[in-house]
PDB file of C-alpha atoms in Angstrom:
ATOM      1  CA  UNK A   1      -0.428 -53.316 -10.575  1.00  0.00           C
ATOM      2  CA  UNK A   2       1.391 -50.269 -12.050  1.00  0.00           C
ATOM      3  CA  UNK A   3      -0.008 -48.152 -14.427  1.00  0.00           C
ATOM      4  CA  UNK A   4       2.431 -46.925 -17.165  1.00  0.00           C
ATOM      5  CA  UNK A   5       1.400 -44.145 -19.462  1.00  0.00           C
ATOM      6  CA  UNK A   6       3.123 -44.699 -22.631  1.00  0.00           C
ATOM      7  CA  UNK A   7       1.607 -41.753 -24.691  1.00  0.00           C
ATOM      8  CA  UNK A   8       4.435 -39.202 -26.207  1.00  0.00           C
ATOM      9  CA  UNK A   9       4.436 -35.838 -24.478  1.00  0.00           C
ATOM     10  CA  UNK A  10       1.767 -33.481 -25.578  1.00  0.00           C
ATOM     11  CA  UNK A  11      -0.895 -36.351 -26.055  1.00  0.00           C
ATOM     12  CA  UNK A  12      -2.827 -35.902 -22.950  1.00  0.00           C
ATOM     13  CA  UNK A  13      -0.513 -37.066 -20.466  1.00  0.00           C
ATOM     14  CA  UNK A  14      -1.094 -34.323 -17.864  1.00  0.00           C
ATOM     15  CA  UNK A  15      -4.835 -35.228 -18.023  1.00  0.00           C
ATOM     16  CA  UNK A  16      -4.221 -38.594 -17.575  1.00  0.00           C
ATOM     17  CA  UNK A  17      -2.027 -38.119 -14.934  1.00  0.00           C
ATOM     18  CA  UNK A  18      -4.568 -35.833 -13.068  1.00  0.00           C
ATOM     19  CA  UNK A  19      -7.341 -38.462 -13.849  1.00  0.00           C
ATOM     20  CA  UNK A  20      -5.647 -41.115 -12.058  1.00  0.00           C
ATOM     21  CA  UNK A  21      -4.946 -39.016  -9.021  1.00  0.00           C
ATOM     22  CA  UNK A  22      -8.621 -38.258  -8.885  1.00  0.00           C
ATOM     23  CA  UNK A  23      -9.077 -41.979  -9.059  1.00  0.00           C
ATOM     24  CA  UNK A  24      -7.004 -42.230  -6.152  1.00  0.00           C
ATOM     25  CA  UNK A  25      -3.789 -43.319  -7.547  1.00  0.00           C
ATOM     26  CA  UNK A  26      -0.469 -41.895  -6.483  1.00  0.00           C
ATOM     27  CA  UNK A  27       0.908 -41.038 -10.106  1.00  0.00           C
ATOM     28  CA  UNK A  28       4.221 -39.271 -11.320  1.00  0.00           C
ATOM     29  CA  UNK A  29       4.281 -37.147 -14.342  1.00  0.00           C
ATOM     30  CA  UNK A  30       7.537 -36.602 -15.960  1.00  0.00           C
ATOM     31  CA  UNK A  31       9.849 -38.334 -13.453  1.00  0.00           C
ATOM     32  CA  UNK A  32      13.073 -36.595 -13.374  1.00  0.00           C
ATOM     33  CA  UNK A  33      14.047 -36.790  -9.809  1.00  0.00           C
ATOM     34  CA  UNK A  34      17.953 -37.354  -9.395  1.00  0.00           C
ATOM     35  CA  UNK A  35      17.449 -40.985  -8.255  1.00  0.00           C
ATOM     36  CA  UNK A  36      15.219 -41.902 -11.251  1.00  0.00           C
ATOM     37  CA  UNK A  37      17.371 -40.211 -13.706  1.00  0.00           C
ATOM     38  CA  UNK A  38      20.567 -42.105 -12.506  1.00  0.00           C
ATOM     39  CA  UNK A  39      18.813 -45.341 -12.628  1.00  0.00           C
ATOM     40  CA  UNK A  40      17.661 -44.713 -16.156  1.00  0.00           C
ATOM     41  CA  UNK A  41      21.441 -43.679 -17.177  1.00  0.00           C
ATOM     42  CA  UNK A  42      22.597 -46.812 -15.850  1.00  0.00           C
ATOM     43  CA  UNK A  43      20.115 -49.013 -17.295  1.00  0.00           C
ATOM     44  CA  UNK A  44      18.355 -50.041 -14.240  1.00  0.00           C
ATOM     45  CA  UNK A  45      14.872 -50.310 -14.771  1.00  0.00           C
ATOM     46  CA  UNK A  46      13.452 -51.343 -11.696  1.00  0.00           C
ATOM     47  CA  UNK A  47      12.610 -47.789 -10.827  1.00  0.00           C
ATOM     48  CA  UNK A  48      12.386 -46.506  -7.144  1.00  0.00           C
ATOM     49  CA  UNK A  49       9.776 -44.231  -8.075  1.00  0.00           C
ATOM     50  CA  UNK A  50       7.598 -46.938  -9.005  1.00  0.00           C
ATOM     51  CA  UNK A  51       8.103 -48.894  -5.805  1.00  0.00           C
ATOM     52  CA  UNK A  52       6.343 -46.061  -4.014  1.00  0.00           C
ATOM     53  CA  UNK A  53       4.021 -44.674  -6.950  1.00  0.00           C
ATOM     54  CA  UNK A  54       1.127 -46.384  -8.761  1.00  0.00           C
ATOM     55  CA  UNK A  55       1.724 -44.873 -11.959  1.00  0.00           C
ATOM     56  CA  UNK A  56       4.366 -42.932 -14.296  1.00  0.00           C
ATOM     57  CA  UNK A  57       3.890 -41.303 -17.630  1.00  0.00           C
ATOM     58  CA  UNK A  58       5.437 -38.867 -19.904  1.00  0.00           C
ATOM     59  CA  UNK A  59       8.990 -38.533 -21.102  1.00  0.00           C
ATOM     60  CA  UNK A  60      11.058 -40.557 -20.890  1.00  0.00           C
ATOM     61  CA  UNK A  61       8.569 -43.443 -20.134  1.00  0.00           C
ATOM     62  CA  UNK A  62       7.354 -44.374 -23.946  1.00  0.00           C
ATOM     63  CA  UNK A  63      11.063 -45.208 -24.614  1.00  0.00           C
ATOM     64  CA  UNK A  64      11.519 -47.743 -21.948  1.00  0.00           C
ATOM     65  CA  UNK A  65       8.189 -49.090 -21.439  1.00  0.00           C
ATOM     66  CA  UNK A  66       9.234 -52.654 -22.230  1.00  0.00           C
ATOM     67  CA  UNK A  67      11.743 -52.625 -19.669  1.00  0.00           C
ATOM     68  CA  UNK A  68       9.347 -51.416 -17.168  1.00  0.00           C
ATOM     69  CA  UNK A  69       7.069 -54.514 -18.248  1.00  0.00           C
ATOM     70  CA  UNK A  70       9.584 -56.848 -17.170  1.00  0.00           C
ATOM     71  CA  UNK A  71      10.813 -54.804 -14.020  1.00  0.00           C
ATOM     72  CA  UNK A  72       6.953 -54.727 -12.916  1.00  0.00           C
ATOM     73  CA  UNK A  73       5.049 -57.788 -14.123  1.00  0.00           C
ATOM     74  CA  UNK A  74       1.241 -57.496 -14.103  1.00  0.00           C
ATOM     75  CA  UNK A  75       1.293 -53.657 -15.219  1.00  0.00           C
ATOM     76  CA  UNK A  76      -1.416 -51.913 -17.163  1.00  0.00           C
ATOM     77  CA  UNK A  77      -0.216 -49.674 -20.039  1.00  0.00           C
ATOM     78  CA  UNK A  78      -2.291 -46.447 -21.487  1.00  0.00           C
ATOM     79  CA  UNK A  79      -1.490 -45.091 -24.601  1.00  0.00           C
ATOM     80  CA  UNK A  80      -2.621 -41.607 -25.080  1.00  0.00           C
ATOM     81  CA  UNK A  81      -2.485 -40.191 -28.825  1.00  0.00           C
ATOM     82  CA  UNK A  82      -3.997 -37.542 -31.151  1.00  0.00           C
ATOM     83  CA  UNK A  83      -3.820 -36.370 -34.495  1.00  0.00           C
ATOM     84  CA  UNK A  84      -0.475 -36.086 -35.376  1.00  0.00           C
ATOM     85  CA  UNK A  85      -0.514 -32.875 -37.365  1.00  0.00           C
ATOM     86  CA  UNK A  86      -1.988 -31.216 -34.307  1.00  0.00           C
ATOM     87  CA  UNK A  87       0.449 -32.912 -31.891  1.00  0.00           C
ATOM     88  CA  UNK A  88       3.452 -31.746 -34.152  1.00  0.00           C
ATOM     89  CA  UNK A  89       1.905 -27.965 -33.791  1.00  0.00           C
ATOM     90  CA  UNK A  90       1.633 -28.626 -30.013  1.00  0.00           C
ATOM     91  CA  UNK A  91       5.389 -29.724 -30.018  1.00  0.00           C
ATOM     92  CA  UNK A  92       6.474 -27.088 -32.118  1.00  0.00           C
ATOM     93  CA  UNK A  93       5.028 -24.504 -29.611  1.00  0.00           C
ATOM     94  CA  UNK A  94       5.909 -26.167 -26.333  1.00  0.00           C
ATOM     95  CA  UNK A  95       7.730 -23.948 -24.279  1.00  0.00           C
ATOM     96  CA  UNK A  96      10.139 -26.919 -23.589  1.00  0.00           C
ATOM     97  CA  UNK A  97      11.049 -27.072 -27.341  1.00  0.00           C
ATOM     98  CA  UNK A  98      11.885 -23.251 -27.383  1.00  0.00           C
ATOM     99  CA  UNK A  99      14.177 -22.699 -24.618  1.00  0.00           C
ATOM    100  CA  UNK A 100      17.259 -23.893 -23.272  1.00  0.00           C
ATOM    101  CA  UNK A 101      17.058 -26.182 -20.057  1.00  0.00           C
ATOM    102  CA  UNK A 102      17.824 -25.106 -16.453  1.00  0.00           C
ATOM    103  CA  UNK A 103      21.208 -26.117 -15.680  1.00  0.00           C
ATOM    104  CA  UNK A 104      21.281 -29.752 -14.329  1.00  0.00           C
ATOM    105  CA  UNK A 105      18.079 -30.706 -16.034  1.00  0.00           C
ATOM    106  CA  UNK A 106      17.777 -33.824 -17.683  1.00  0.00           C
ATOM    107  CA  UNK A 107      15.813 -32.596 -20.342  1.00  0.00           C
ATOM    108  CA  UNK A 108      18.231 -33.281 -23.044  1.00  0.00           C
ATOM    109  CA  UNK A 109      19.203 -36.668 -21.749  1.00  0.00           C
ATOM    110  CA  UNK A 110      15.421 -37.461 -21.866  1.00  0.00           C
ATOM    111  CA  UNK A 111      14.712 -36.061 -25.029  1.00  0.00           C
ATOM    112  CA  UNK A 112      17.663 -37.950 -26.718  1.00  0.00           C
ATOM    113  CA  UNK A 113      16.342 -41.235 -25.354  1.00  0.00           C
ATOM    114  CA  UNK A 114      12.571 -40.715 -26.700  1.00  0.00           C
ATOM    115  CA  UNK A 115      13.538 -38.758 -29.876  1.00  0.00           C
ATOM    116  CA  UNK A 116      17.097 -39.311 -30.986  1.00  0.00           C
ATOM    117  CA  UNK A 117      17.692 -35.203 -30.987  1.00  0.00           C
ATOM    118  CA  UNK A 118      17.789 -32.628 -28.105  1.00  0.00           C
ATOM    119  CA  UNK A 119      16.069 -30.043 -30.183  1.00  0.00           C
ATOM    120  CA  UNK A 120      12.626 -29.778 -31.784  1.00  0.00           C
ATOM    121  CA  UNK A 121      13.008 -31.380 -35.646  1.00  0.00           C
ATOM    122  CA  UNK A 122       9.631 -32.005 -37.353  1.00  0.00           C
ATOM    123  CA  UNK A 123      10.644 -34.594 -39.471  1.00  0.00           C
ATOM    124  CA  UNK A 124      12.210 -36.702 -36.661  1.00  0.00           C
ATOM    125  CA  UNK A 125       9.468 -36.218 -34.405  1.00  0.00           C
ATOM    126  CA  UNK A 126       7.016 -37.463 -36.963  1.00  0.00           C
ATOM    127  CA  UNK A 127       9.297 -40.457 -37.744  1.00  0.00           C
ATOM    128  CA  UNK A 128       9.291 -41.166 -33.801  1.00  0.00           C
ATOM    129  CA  UNK A 129       5.613 -40.700 -33.770  1.00  0.00           C
ATOM    130  CA  UNK A 130       4.703 -43.280 -36.202  1.00  0.00           C
ATOM    131  CA  UNK A 131       7.708 -45.697 -34.782  1.00  0.00           C
ATOM    132  CA  UNK A 132       6.218 -45.722 -31.256  1.00  0.00           C
ATOM    133  CA  UNK A 133       2.764 -46.345 -32.704  1.00  0.00           C
ATOM    134  CA  UNK A 134       4.185 -49.633 -34.567  1.00  0.00           C
ATOM    135  CA  UNK A 135       6.139 -50.570 -31.629  1.00  0.00           C
ATOM    136  CA  UNK A 136       3.157 -50.559 -29.289  1.00  0.00           C
ATOM    137  CA  UNK A 137       0.805 -52.311 -31.889  1.00  0.00           C
ATOM    138  CA  UNK A 138       3.523 -55.008 -32.004  1.00  0.00           C
ATOM    139  CA  UNK A 139       4.130 -55.331 -28.359  1.00  0.00           C
ATOM    140  CA  UNK A 140       0.819 -55.703 -27.312  1.00  0.00           C
ATOM    141  CA  UNK A 141      -0.598 -57.899 -30.092  1.00  0.00           C
ATOM    142  CA  UNK A 142      -2.203 -61.117 -29.358  1.00  0.00           C
ATOM    143  CA  UNK A 143      -3.020 -62.082 -25.669  1.00  0.00           C
ATOM    144  CA  UNK A 144      -1.317 -58.804 -24.659  1.00  0.00           C
ATOM    145  CA  UNK A 145      -4.124 -56.747 -25.953  1.00  0.00           C
ATOM    146  CA  UNK A 146      -5.734 -56.749 -22.677  1.00  0.00           C
ATOM    147  CA  UNK A 147      -3.157 -54.938 -21.208  1.00  0.00           C
ATOM    148  CA  UNK A 148      -3.457 -51.820 -23.105  1.00  0.00           C
ATOM    149  CA  UNK A 149      -5.924 -48.962 -23.329  1.00  0.00           C
ATOM    150  CA  UNK A 150      -5.415 -46.282 -26.163  1.00  0.00           C
ATOM    151  CA  UNK A 151      -7.227 -42.830 -25.319  1.00  0.00           C
ATOM    152  CA  UNK A 152      -7.494 -39.673 -27.453  1.00  0.00           C
ATOM    153  CA  UNK A 153      -8.468 -37.309 -24.787  1.00  0.00           C
ATOM    154  CA  UNK A 154      -8.867 -34.724 -27.702  1.00  0.00           C
ATOM    155  CA  UNK A 155     -11.584 -36.438 -29.006  1.00  0.00           C
ATOM    156  CA  UNK A 156     -13.718 -36.915 -25.946  1.00  0.00           C
ATOM    157  CA  UNK A 157     -12.378 -40.204 -24.343  1.00  0.00           C
ATOM    158  CA  UNK A 158     -12.488 -39.691 -20.679  1.00  0.00           C
ATOM    159  CA  UNK A 159     -13.641 -41.494 -17.646  1.00  0.00           C
ATOM    160  CA  UNK A 160     -16.121 -44.304 -19.080  1.00  0.00           C
ATOM    161  CA  UNK A 161     -12.943 -45.608 -21.017  1.00  0.00           C
ATOM    162  CA  UNK A 162     -10.394 -45.123 -18.395  1.00  0.00           C
ATOM    163  CA  UNK A 163     -12.454 -46.741 -15.457  1.00  0.00           C
ATOM    164  CA  UNK A 164     -13.536 -49.704 -17.442  1.00  0.00           C
ATOM    165  CA  UNK A 165     -10.005 -50.530 -17.936  1.00  0.00           C
ATOM    166  CA  UNK A 166      -9.067 -49.783 -14.500  1.00  0.00           C
ATOM    167  CA  UNK A 167     -11.923 -51.526 -12.933  1.00  0.00           C
ATOM    168  CA  UNK A 168     -12.932 -48.127 -11.079  1.00  0.00           C
ATOM    169  CA  UNK A 169     -16.344 -46.234 -10.433  1.00  0.00           C
ATOM    170  CA  UNK A 170     -16.733 -43.393 -12.729  1.00  0.00           C
ATOM    171  CA  UNK A 171     -16.345 -40.076 -10.402  1.00  0.00           C
ATOM    172  CA  UNK A 172     -18.877 -37.376 -10.594  1.00  0.00           C
ATOM    173  CA  UNK A 173     -16.469 -34.891 -11.940  1.00  0.00           C
ATOM    174  CA  UNK A 174     -15.717 -33.784 -15.311  1.00  0.00           C
ATOM    175  CA  UNK A 175     -12.424 -35.372 -16.839  1.00  0.00           C
ATOM    176  CA  UNK A 176      -9.655 -33.282 -16.563  1.00  0.00           C
ATOM    177  CA  UNK A 177      -8.092 -31.070 -19.453  1.00  0.00           C
ATOM    178  CA  UNK A 178      -4.758 -30.316 -18.190  1.00  0.00           C
ATOM    179  CA  UNK A 179      -1.781 -28.395 -19.816  1.00  0.00           C
ATOM    180  CA  UNK A 180      -3.322 -26.565 -22.462  1.00  0.00           C
ATOM    181  CA  UNK A 181      -1.144 -24.325 -24.350  1.00  0.00           C
ATOM    182  CA  UNK A 182      -1.955 -21.555 -22.197  1.00  0.00           C
ATOM    183  CA  UNK A 183      -1.362 -23.376 -19.090  1.00  0.00           C
ATOM    184  CA  UNK A 184       1.857 -24.937 -20.427  1.00  0.00           C
ATOM    185  CA  UNK A 185       3.563 -21.766 -20.986  1.00  0.00           C
ATOM    186  CA  UNK A 186       2.764 -20.361 -17.400  1.00  0.00           C
ATOM    187  CA  UNK A 187       3.815 -23.614 -15.879  1.00  0.00           C
ATOM    188  CA  UNK A 188       7.235 -23.719 -17.693  1.00  0.00           C
ATOM    189  CA  UNK A 189       7.965 -20.088 -16.755  1.00  0.00           C
ATOM    190  CA  UNK A 190       6.803 -20.809 -13.179  1.00  0.00           C
ATOM    191  CA  UNK A 191       9.158 -24.196 -13.446  1.00  0.00           C
ATOM    192  CA  UNK A 192      12.056 -22.258 -15.070  1.00  0.00           C
ATOM    193  CA  UNK A 193      12.071 -19.840 -12.036  1.00  0.00           C
ATOM    194  CA  UNK A 194      11.986 -22.457  -9.599  1.00  0.00           C
ATOM    195  CA  UNK A 195      14.948 -24.473 -11.153  1.00  0.00           C
ATOM    196  CA  UNK A 196      16.996 -21.350 -11.423  1.00  0.00           C
ATOM    197  CA  UNK A 197      16.620 -20.894  -7.805  1.00  0.00           C
ATOM    198  CA  UNK A 198      17.279 -24.149  -6.679  1.00  0.00           C
ATOM    199  CA  UNK A 199      20.750 -23.826  -8.633  1.00  0.00           C
ATOM    200  CA  UNK A 200      21.288 -20.550  -7.003  1.00  0.00           C
ATOM    201  CA  UNK A 201      20.872 -21.891  -3.624  1.00  0.00           C
ATOM    202  CA  UNK A 202      22.871 -25.114  -4.235  1.00  0.00           C
ATOM    203  CA  UNK A 203      25.824 -22.509  -5.285  1.00  0.00           C
ATOM    204  CA  UNK A 204      25.059 -20.349  -2.147  1.00  0.00           C
ATOM    205  CA  UNK A 205      25.117 -23.447   0.079  1.00  0.00           C
ATOM    206  CA  UNK A 206      28.566 -24.773  -1.392  1.00  0.00           C
ATOM    207  CA  UNK A 207      30.136 -21.097  -0.903  1.00  0.00           C
TER     208      UNK A 207
END
């Protein structure tokens, strides 16, 4: 059984990722290694990352979850969501929406796949949010409803819902609240520096 996080970015995907790790799952958040990017570019959804990991979440997963369902039958799906106005403000302020990507990053490709744009656009983001809710609602109608869990972590959903869905005991730990606005900015700056260092290192090796 694979666990597919199909919530849009900034809906609690990092918190879900950390919670799954606490429960003992090997979880990958924002799968953007070169092999995964190449597979998605080529339309190969039997992702190698899911042959070794138990769970994936964040961009571009919400856009491709029906193909992952076909490639990995028997999977469970978790949709994180939050109030749309709060989500828009979180997206508007997110560092990755206010900077250019590191050279070689798949960010623009992934964003085009998920949002249809490469830069933050409130009207388009609202449209994608509403469309995603309708697609998920339709896809998991009827007998498929048992394969979907909806969570709003910002309103207190946590261990009880998640563990009941996955058949796991509730840990004696607080449910993670990861990647808040402050944490997001600090992490993004670190990731940018690390990404630039990797580019410089590759150029040095070529020289």
